[in-house]
Short mmCIF file of C-alpha atoms in Angstrom, two decimals:
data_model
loop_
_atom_site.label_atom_id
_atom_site.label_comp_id
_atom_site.label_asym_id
_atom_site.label_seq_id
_atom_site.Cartn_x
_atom_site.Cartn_y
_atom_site.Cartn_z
CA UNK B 373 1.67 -0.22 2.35
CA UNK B 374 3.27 0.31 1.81
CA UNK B 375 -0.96 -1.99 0.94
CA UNK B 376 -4.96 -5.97 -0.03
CA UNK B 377 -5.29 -9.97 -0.60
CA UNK B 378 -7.07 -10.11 -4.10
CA UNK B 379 -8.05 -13.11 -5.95
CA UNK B 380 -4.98 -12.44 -8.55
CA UNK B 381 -2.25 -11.00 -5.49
CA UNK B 382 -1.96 -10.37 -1.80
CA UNK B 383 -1.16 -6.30 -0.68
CA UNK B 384 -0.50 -5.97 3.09
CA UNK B 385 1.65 -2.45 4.14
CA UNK B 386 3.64 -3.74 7.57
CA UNK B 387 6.49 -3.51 9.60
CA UNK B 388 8.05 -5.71 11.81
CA UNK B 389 7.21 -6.55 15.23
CA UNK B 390 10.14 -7.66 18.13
CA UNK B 391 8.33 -10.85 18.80
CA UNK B 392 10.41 -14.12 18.29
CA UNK B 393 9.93 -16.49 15.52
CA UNK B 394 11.63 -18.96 13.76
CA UNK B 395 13.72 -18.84 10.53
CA UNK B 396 12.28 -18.83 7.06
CA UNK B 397 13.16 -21.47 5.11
CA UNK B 398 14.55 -20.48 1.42
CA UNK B 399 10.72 -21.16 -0.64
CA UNK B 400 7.62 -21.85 -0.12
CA UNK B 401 5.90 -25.46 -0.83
CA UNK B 402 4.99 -23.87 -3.90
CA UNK B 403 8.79 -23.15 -4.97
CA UNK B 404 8.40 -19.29 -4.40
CA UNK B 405 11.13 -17.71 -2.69
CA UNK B 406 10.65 -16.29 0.92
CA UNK B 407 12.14 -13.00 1.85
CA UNK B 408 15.75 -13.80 3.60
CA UNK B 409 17.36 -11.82 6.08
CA UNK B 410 20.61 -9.65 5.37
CA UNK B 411 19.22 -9.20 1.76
CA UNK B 412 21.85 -6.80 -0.23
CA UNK B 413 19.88 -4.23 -2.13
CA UNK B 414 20.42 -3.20 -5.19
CA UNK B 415 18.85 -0.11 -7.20
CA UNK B 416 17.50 0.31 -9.49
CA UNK B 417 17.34 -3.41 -9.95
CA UNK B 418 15.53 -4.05 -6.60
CA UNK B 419 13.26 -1.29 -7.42
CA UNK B 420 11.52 -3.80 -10.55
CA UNK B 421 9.82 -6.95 -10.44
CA UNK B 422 10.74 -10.08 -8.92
CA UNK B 423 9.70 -13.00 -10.53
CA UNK B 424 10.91 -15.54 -7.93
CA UNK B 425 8.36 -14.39 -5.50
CA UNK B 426 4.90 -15.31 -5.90
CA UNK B 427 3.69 -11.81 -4.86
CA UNK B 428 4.29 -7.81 -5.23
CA UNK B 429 2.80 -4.63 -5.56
CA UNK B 430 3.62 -1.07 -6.30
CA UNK B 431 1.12 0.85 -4.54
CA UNK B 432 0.61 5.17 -4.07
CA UNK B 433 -1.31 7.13 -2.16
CA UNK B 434 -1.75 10.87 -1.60
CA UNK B 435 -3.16 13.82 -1.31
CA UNK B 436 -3.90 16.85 -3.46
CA UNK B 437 -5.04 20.56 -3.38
CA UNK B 438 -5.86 22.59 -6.70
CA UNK B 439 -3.40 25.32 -7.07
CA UNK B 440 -5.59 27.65 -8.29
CA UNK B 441 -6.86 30.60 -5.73
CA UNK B 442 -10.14 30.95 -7.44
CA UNK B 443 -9.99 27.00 -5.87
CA UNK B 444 -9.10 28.20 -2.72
CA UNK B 445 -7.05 24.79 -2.04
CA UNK B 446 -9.76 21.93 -3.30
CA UNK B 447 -8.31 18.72 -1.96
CA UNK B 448 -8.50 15.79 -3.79
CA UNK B 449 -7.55 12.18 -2.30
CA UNK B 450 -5.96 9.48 -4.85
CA UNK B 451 -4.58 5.96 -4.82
CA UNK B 452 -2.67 4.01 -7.72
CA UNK B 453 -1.81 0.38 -6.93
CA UNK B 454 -0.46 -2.25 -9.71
CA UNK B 455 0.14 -5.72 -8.69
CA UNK B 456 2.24 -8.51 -9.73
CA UNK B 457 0.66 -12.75 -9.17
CA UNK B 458 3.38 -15.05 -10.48
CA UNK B 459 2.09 -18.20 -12.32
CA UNK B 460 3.57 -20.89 -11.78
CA UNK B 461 6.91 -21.11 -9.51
CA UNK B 462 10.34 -20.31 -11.33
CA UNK B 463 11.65 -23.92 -13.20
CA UNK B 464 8.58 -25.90 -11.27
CA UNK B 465 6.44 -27.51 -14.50
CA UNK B 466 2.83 -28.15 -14.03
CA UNK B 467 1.67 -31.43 -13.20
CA UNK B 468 1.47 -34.14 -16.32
CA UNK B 469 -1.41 -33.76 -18.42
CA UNK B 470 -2.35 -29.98 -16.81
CA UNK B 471 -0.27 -28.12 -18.75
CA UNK B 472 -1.87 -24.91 -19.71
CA UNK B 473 -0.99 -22.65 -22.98
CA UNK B 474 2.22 -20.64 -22.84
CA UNK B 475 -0.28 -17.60 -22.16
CA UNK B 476 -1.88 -18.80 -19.13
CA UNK B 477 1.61 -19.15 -17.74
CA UNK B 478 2.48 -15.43 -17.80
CA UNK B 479 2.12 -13.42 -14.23
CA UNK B 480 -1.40 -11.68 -13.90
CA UNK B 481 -1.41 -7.73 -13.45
CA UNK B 482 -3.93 -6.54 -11.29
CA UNK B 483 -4.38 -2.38 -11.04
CA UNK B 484 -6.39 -0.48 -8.92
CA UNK B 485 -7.31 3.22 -9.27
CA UNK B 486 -9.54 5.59 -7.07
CA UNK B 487 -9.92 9.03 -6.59
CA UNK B 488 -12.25 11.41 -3.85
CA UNK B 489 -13.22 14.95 -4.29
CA UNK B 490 -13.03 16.01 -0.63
CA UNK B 491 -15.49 18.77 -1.69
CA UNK B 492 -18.50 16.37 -2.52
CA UNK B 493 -17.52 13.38 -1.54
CA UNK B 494 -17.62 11.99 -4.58
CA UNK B 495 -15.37 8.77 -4.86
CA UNK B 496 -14.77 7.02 -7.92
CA UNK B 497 -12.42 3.47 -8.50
CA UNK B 498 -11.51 1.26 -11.50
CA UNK B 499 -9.91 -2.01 -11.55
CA UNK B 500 -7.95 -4.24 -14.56
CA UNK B 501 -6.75 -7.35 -14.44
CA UNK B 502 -4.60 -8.51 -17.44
CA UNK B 503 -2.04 -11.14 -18.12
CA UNK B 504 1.51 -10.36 -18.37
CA UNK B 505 2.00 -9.04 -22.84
CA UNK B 506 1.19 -6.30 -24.83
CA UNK B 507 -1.45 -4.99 -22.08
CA UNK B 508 0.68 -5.30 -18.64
CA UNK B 509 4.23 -5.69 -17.67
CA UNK B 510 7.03 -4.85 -15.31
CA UNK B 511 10.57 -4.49 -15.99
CA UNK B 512 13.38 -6.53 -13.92
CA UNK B 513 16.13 -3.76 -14.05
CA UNK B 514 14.31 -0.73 -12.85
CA UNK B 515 10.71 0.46 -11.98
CA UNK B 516 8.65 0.37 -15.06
CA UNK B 517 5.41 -1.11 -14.70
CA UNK B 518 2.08 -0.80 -16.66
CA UNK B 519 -1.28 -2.44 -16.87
CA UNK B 520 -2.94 -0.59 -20.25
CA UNK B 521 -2.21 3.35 -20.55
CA UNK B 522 -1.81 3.19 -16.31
CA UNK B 523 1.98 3.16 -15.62
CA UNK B 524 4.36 4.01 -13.16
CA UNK B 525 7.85 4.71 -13.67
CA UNK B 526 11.17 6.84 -13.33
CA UNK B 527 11.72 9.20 -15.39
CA UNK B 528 15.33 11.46 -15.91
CA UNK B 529 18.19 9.76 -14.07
CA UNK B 530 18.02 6.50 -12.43
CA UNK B 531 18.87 5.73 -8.68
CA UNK B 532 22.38 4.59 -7.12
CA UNK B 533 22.32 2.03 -5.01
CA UNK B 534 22.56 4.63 -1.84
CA UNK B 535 18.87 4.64 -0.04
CA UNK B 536 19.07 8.39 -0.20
CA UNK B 537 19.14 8.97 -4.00
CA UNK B 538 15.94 10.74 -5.06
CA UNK B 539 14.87 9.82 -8.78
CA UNK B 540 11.53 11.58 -9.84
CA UNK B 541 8.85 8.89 -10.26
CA UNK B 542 5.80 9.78 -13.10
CA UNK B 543 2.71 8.32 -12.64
CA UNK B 544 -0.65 8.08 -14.62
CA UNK B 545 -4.14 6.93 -14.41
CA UNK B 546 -7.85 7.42 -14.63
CA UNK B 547 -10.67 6.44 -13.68
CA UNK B 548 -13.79 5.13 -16.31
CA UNK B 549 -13.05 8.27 -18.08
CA UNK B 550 -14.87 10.44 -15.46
CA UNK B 551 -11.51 11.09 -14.16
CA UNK B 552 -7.52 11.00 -14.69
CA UNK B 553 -4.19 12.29 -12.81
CA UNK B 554 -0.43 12.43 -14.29
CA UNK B 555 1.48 13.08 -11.08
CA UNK B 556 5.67 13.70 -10.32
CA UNK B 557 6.07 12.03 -7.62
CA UNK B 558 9.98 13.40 -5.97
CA UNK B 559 10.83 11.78 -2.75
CA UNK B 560 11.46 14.23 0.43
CA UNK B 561 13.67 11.75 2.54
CA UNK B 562 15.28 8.84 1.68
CA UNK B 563 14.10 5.45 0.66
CA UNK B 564 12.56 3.36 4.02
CA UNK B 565 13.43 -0.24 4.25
CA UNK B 566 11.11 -2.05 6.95
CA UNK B 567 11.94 -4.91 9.68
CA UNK B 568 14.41 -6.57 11.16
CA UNK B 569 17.77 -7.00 8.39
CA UNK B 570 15.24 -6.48 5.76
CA UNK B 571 12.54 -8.94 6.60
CA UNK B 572 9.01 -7.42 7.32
CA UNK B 573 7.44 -10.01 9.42
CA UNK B 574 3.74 -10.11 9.16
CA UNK B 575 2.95 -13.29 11.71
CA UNK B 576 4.34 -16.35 13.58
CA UNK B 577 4.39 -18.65 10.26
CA UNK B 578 7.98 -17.51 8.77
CA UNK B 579 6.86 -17.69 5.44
CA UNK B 580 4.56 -14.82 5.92
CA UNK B 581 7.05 -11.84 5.25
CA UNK B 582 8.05 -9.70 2.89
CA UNK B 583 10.34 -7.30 1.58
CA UNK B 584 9.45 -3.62 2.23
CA UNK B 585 10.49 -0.77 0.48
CA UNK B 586 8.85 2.62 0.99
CA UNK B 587 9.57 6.27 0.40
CA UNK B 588 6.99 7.67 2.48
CA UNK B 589 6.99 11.80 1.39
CA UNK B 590 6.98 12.54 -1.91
CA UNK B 591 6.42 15.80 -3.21
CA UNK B 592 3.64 15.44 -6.10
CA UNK B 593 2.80 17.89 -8.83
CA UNK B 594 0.78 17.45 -11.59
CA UNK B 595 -2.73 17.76 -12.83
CA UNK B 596 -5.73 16.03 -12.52
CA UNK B 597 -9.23 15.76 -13.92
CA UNK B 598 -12.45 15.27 -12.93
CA UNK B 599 -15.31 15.19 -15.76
CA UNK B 600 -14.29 18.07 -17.89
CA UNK B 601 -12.69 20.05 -14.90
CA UNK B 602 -9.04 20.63 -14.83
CA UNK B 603 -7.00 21.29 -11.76
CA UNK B 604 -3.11 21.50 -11.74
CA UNK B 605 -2.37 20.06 -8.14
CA UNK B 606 0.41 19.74 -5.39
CA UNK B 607 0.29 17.57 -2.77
CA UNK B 608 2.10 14.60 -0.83
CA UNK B 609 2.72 10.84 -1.60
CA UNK B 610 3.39 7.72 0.09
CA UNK B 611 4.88 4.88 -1.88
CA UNK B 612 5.51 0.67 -0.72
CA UNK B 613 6.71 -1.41 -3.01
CA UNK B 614 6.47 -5.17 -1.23
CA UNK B 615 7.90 -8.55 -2.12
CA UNK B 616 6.60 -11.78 -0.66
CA UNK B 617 5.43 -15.04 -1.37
CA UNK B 618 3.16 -15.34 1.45
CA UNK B 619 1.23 -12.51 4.00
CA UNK B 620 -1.83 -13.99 5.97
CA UNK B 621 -1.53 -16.70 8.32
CA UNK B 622 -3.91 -19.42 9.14
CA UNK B 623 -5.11 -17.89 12.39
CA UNK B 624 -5.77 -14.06 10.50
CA UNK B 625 -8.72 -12.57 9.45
CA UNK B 626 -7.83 -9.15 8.07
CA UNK B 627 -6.17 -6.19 9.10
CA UNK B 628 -6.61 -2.33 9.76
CA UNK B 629 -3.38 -0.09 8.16
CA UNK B 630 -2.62 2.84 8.22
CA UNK B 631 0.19 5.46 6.85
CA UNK B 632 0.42 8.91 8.49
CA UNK B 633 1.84 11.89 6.84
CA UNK B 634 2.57 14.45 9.83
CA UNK B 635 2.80 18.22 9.81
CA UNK B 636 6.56 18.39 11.69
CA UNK B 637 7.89 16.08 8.85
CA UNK B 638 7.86 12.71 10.34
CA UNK B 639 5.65 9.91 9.61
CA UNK B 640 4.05 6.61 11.09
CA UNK B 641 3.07 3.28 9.33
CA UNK B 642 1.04 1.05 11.70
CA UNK B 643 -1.19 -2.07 11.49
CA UNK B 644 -3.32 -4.01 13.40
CA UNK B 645 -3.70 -7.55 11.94
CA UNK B 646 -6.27 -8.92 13.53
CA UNK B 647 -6.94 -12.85 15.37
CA UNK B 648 -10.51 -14.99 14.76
CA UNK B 649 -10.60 -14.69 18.22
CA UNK B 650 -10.90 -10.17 17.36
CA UNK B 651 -7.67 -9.90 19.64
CA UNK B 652 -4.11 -8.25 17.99
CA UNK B 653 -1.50 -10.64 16.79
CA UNK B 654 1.64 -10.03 18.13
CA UNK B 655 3.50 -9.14 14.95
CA UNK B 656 1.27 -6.27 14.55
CA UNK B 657 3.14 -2.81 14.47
CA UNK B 658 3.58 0.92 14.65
CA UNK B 659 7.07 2.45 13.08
CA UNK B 660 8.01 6.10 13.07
CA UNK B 661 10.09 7.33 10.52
CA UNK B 662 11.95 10.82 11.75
CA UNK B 663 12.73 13.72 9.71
CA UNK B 664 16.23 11.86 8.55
CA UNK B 665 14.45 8.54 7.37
CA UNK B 666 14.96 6.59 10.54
CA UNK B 667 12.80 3.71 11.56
CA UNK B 668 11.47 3.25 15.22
CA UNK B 669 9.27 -0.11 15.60
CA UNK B 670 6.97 -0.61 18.33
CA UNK B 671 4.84 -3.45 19.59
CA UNK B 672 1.11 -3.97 20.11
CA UNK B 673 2.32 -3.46 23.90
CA UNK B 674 3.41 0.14 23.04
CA UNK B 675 0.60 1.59 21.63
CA UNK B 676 -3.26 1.39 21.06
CA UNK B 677 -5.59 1.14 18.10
CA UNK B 678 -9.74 2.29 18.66
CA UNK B 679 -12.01 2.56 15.86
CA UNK B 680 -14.44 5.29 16.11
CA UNK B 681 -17.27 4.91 13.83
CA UNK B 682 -18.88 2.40 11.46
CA UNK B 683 -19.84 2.85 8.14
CA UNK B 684 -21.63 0.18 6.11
CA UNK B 685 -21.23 -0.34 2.55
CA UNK B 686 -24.62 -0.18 0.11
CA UNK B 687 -22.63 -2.48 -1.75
CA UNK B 688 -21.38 -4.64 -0.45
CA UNK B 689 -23.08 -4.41 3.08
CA UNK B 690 -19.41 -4.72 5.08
CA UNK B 691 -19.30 -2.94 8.32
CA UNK B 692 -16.46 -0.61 8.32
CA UNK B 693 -14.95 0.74 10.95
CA UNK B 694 -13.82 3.55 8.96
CA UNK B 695 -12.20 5.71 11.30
CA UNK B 696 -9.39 4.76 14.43
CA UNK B 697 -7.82 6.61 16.87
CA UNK B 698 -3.85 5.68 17.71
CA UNK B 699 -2.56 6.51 20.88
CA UNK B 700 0.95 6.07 21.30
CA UNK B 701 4.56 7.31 22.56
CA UNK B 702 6.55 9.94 20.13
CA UNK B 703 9.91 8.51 20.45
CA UNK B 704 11.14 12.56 20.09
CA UNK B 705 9.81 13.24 23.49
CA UNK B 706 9.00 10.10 25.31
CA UNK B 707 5.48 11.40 25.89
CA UNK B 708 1.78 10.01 25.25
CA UNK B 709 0.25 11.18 21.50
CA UNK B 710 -2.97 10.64 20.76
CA UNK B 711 -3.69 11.07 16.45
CA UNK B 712 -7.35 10.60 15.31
CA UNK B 713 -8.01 9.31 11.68
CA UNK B 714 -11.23 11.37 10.05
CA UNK B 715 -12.50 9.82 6.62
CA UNK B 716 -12.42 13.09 4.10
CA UNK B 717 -16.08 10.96 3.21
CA UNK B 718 -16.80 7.58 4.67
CA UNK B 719 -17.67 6.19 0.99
CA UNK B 720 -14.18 5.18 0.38
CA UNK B 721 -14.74 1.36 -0.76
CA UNK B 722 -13.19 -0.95 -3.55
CA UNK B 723 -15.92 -3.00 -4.26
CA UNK B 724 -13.70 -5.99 -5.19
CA UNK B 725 -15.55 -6.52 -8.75
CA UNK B 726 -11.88 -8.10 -10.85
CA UNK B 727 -9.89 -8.63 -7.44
CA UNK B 728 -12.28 -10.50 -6.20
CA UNK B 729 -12.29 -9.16 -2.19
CA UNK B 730 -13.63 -5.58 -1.43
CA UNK B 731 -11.87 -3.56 1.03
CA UNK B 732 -11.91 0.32 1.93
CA UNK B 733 -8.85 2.56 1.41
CA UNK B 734 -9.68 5.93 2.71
CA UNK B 735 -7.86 9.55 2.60
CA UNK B 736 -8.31 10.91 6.21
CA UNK B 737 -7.06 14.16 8.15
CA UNK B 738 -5.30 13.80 11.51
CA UNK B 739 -6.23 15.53 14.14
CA UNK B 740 -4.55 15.40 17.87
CA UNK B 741 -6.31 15.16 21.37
CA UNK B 742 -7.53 18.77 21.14
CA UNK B 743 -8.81 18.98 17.85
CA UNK B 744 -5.18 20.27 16.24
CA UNK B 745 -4.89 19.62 12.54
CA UNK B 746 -1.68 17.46 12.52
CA UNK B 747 -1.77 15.50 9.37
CA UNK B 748 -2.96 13.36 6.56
CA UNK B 749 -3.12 9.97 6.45
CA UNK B 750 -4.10 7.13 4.45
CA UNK B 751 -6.31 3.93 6.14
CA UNK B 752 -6.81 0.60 4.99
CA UNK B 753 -9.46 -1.90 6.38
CA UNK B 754 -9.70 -5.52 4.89
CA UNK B 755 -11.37 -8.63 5.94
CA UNK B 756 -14.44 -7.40 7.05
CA UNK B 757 -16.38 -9.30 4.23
CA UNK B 758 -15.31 -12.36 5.31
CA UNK B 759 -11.68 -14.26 6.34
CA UNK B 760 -9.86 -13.36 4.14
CA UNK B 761 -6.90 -16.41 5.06
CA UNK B 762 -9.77 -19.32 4.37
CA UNK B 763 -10.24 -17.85 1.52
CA UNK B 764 -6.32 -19.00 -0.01
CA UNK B 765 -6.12 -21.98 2.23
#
């Protein structure tokens, strides 16, 4: 999402839809590099930063239940997001006589944390924004990346360059004190790579792509605080890492993501970026991912996207339409499937106060056509505080 447009970076979670487009060229007219098909992975390497892309972001979701009986299963929802904004583009100097100090050239690190107690509905988020030093960085030979006493990384042996190693990721936050998680995050099925040889298309403009890595189950365990409560937790992760130098075209808005988690062990990442005009694009897309890690794409013509409710921030007044349900064809039985996304609390919002652009990231439960409990999910809603695409152009 694995993944919003911020004032310091861009997250969009995608896939890749069949429509036809033209070919990238190599960079941007900034002198950022565009995501190229037939791409050769390599890991750990690929699982780092990339400096010759404008964009990137390592971004977690999940959720969590207290392992404690007297708890009798208290879920928690959490997400962890730390982006990368290059400054200016690999060997391009600035323009005579706008030279800025060596600091102001180093990549900004944007970080986003959040985390809902299902039980109260209590939701609480923090954001940082710091420049690449002693504060924030990201390594370029492995995943390692920080932005002040937040960090995600691998920890014990490091991954092969086969899609189905499974290194144990450890991640930390908190949230303004009031709240804090230290997670193992061990993936279930292999690593996902999204698109077509590589390339995640995200719209017409070939520039607006990106590289998409995801492992979308990981087993978590950990423990996590609220106030002075302790909980030791298990639960289930989803985790994009994307690359890009570009997302949002000139004709987009926003978009509405979302990543399912279902019960039978297969999963669905789908998106619905949407037109001025409130139609789909095209290059929106649902993917299942099957119990072995295998990708099924399908178009905007194969499946449906309704949202069911509104809810309308005190905040920030955006009406969101925090809630969806998906119907579409499970490629396991060729037969209709209807999944409804249910906010665990429709207060779900990051107000935007560093980033710069609110947007709502919400942990849901999925339920089927009759009411069956078949899932968890994650959903995403962005644009709907204005365009989002004027406001980069």
């Amino acid at each position: 999402m694995p993944r919003l447009l911020c004032a310091a970076v861009v997250c969009l979670a995608s896939g890749w839809s069949a429509t036809a487009a033209p070919e990238a060229p190599a960079t941007t007219v900034g002198g950022f590099a565009i995501p190229q098909p037939g791409r050769a992975f390599q890991f750990p390497r690929d699982h780092g930063d990339h400096p010759e892309f404008k964009i990137e972001w390592w971004y977690v979701t999940g959720h969590l239940f207290a392992t404690d009986p007297a708890e009798k299963g208290r879920r928690f929802g959490f997400q962890a997001t730390f982006f990368r904004n290059a400054g200016l583009a690999p060997g391009r100097p600035a323009p005579q006589g706008t030279e800025p100090p060596a600091f102001a050239k180093a990549p900004l690190f944007l970080a986003h944390m959040a985390v809902l107690d299902a039980a109260t509905g209590r939701f609480l988020h923090q954001e940082r924004l710091n420049r690449a030093g002693w504060d924030a960085d990201s390594s370029g030979t492995t995943l390692d990346v920080r932005n002040g006493n937040w960090s995600l990384r691998f920890t014990g042996p490091q991954p092969a360059t086969a899609l189905d190693s499974r290194p144990v990721l450890d991640l930390r936050g908190s949230v303004n004190g009031e709240a804090a998680f230290q997670l193992q995050l061990t993936p279930a099925k292999p690593l996902v790579i999204f698109g077509k040889d590589g390339v995640s298309r995200k719209a017409a403009d070939p520039a607006a792509a990106s590289h998409y890595l995801t492992w979308p189950r990981l087993d978590a365990t950990g423990t996590l605080r609220m106030d002075e409560r302790s909980f030791a937790v298990t639960g289930l992760a989803w985790m994009d890492h994307e690359i890009s130098s570009s997302q949002l075209s000139s004709e987009q808005t926003g978009w509405d993501w979302a990543a399912i988690q279902l019960k039978d062990g297969r999963e669905i990442m789908a998106y619905r970026m949407r037109l001025k005009d409130g139609s789909t694009d095209p290059f929106s897309t649902l993917a299942w991912i099957d119990k072995s890690g295998t990708v099924t794409h399908q178009t905007p013509a194969q499946f449906s996207w309704k949202s069911d409710s509104t809810w309308t921030s005190p905040v920030t007044r955006a009406p969101y339409p925090a809630g969806a349900t998906l119907t579409t064809v499970d490629p396991a039985t060729g037969q209709p499937l209807t999944l409804r996304l249910t906010p665990l609390a429709p207060a779900q919002e990051i107000t935007g106060g560093l980033g710069g652009i609110p947007y709502w990231e919400g942990a849901c439960r999925v339920t089927g056509a009759s009411g069956q409990d078949l899932g968890s999910a994650f959903l995403e809603l962005t644009g709907y505080t204005g365009d989002l695409a004027a406001r980069f152009r």
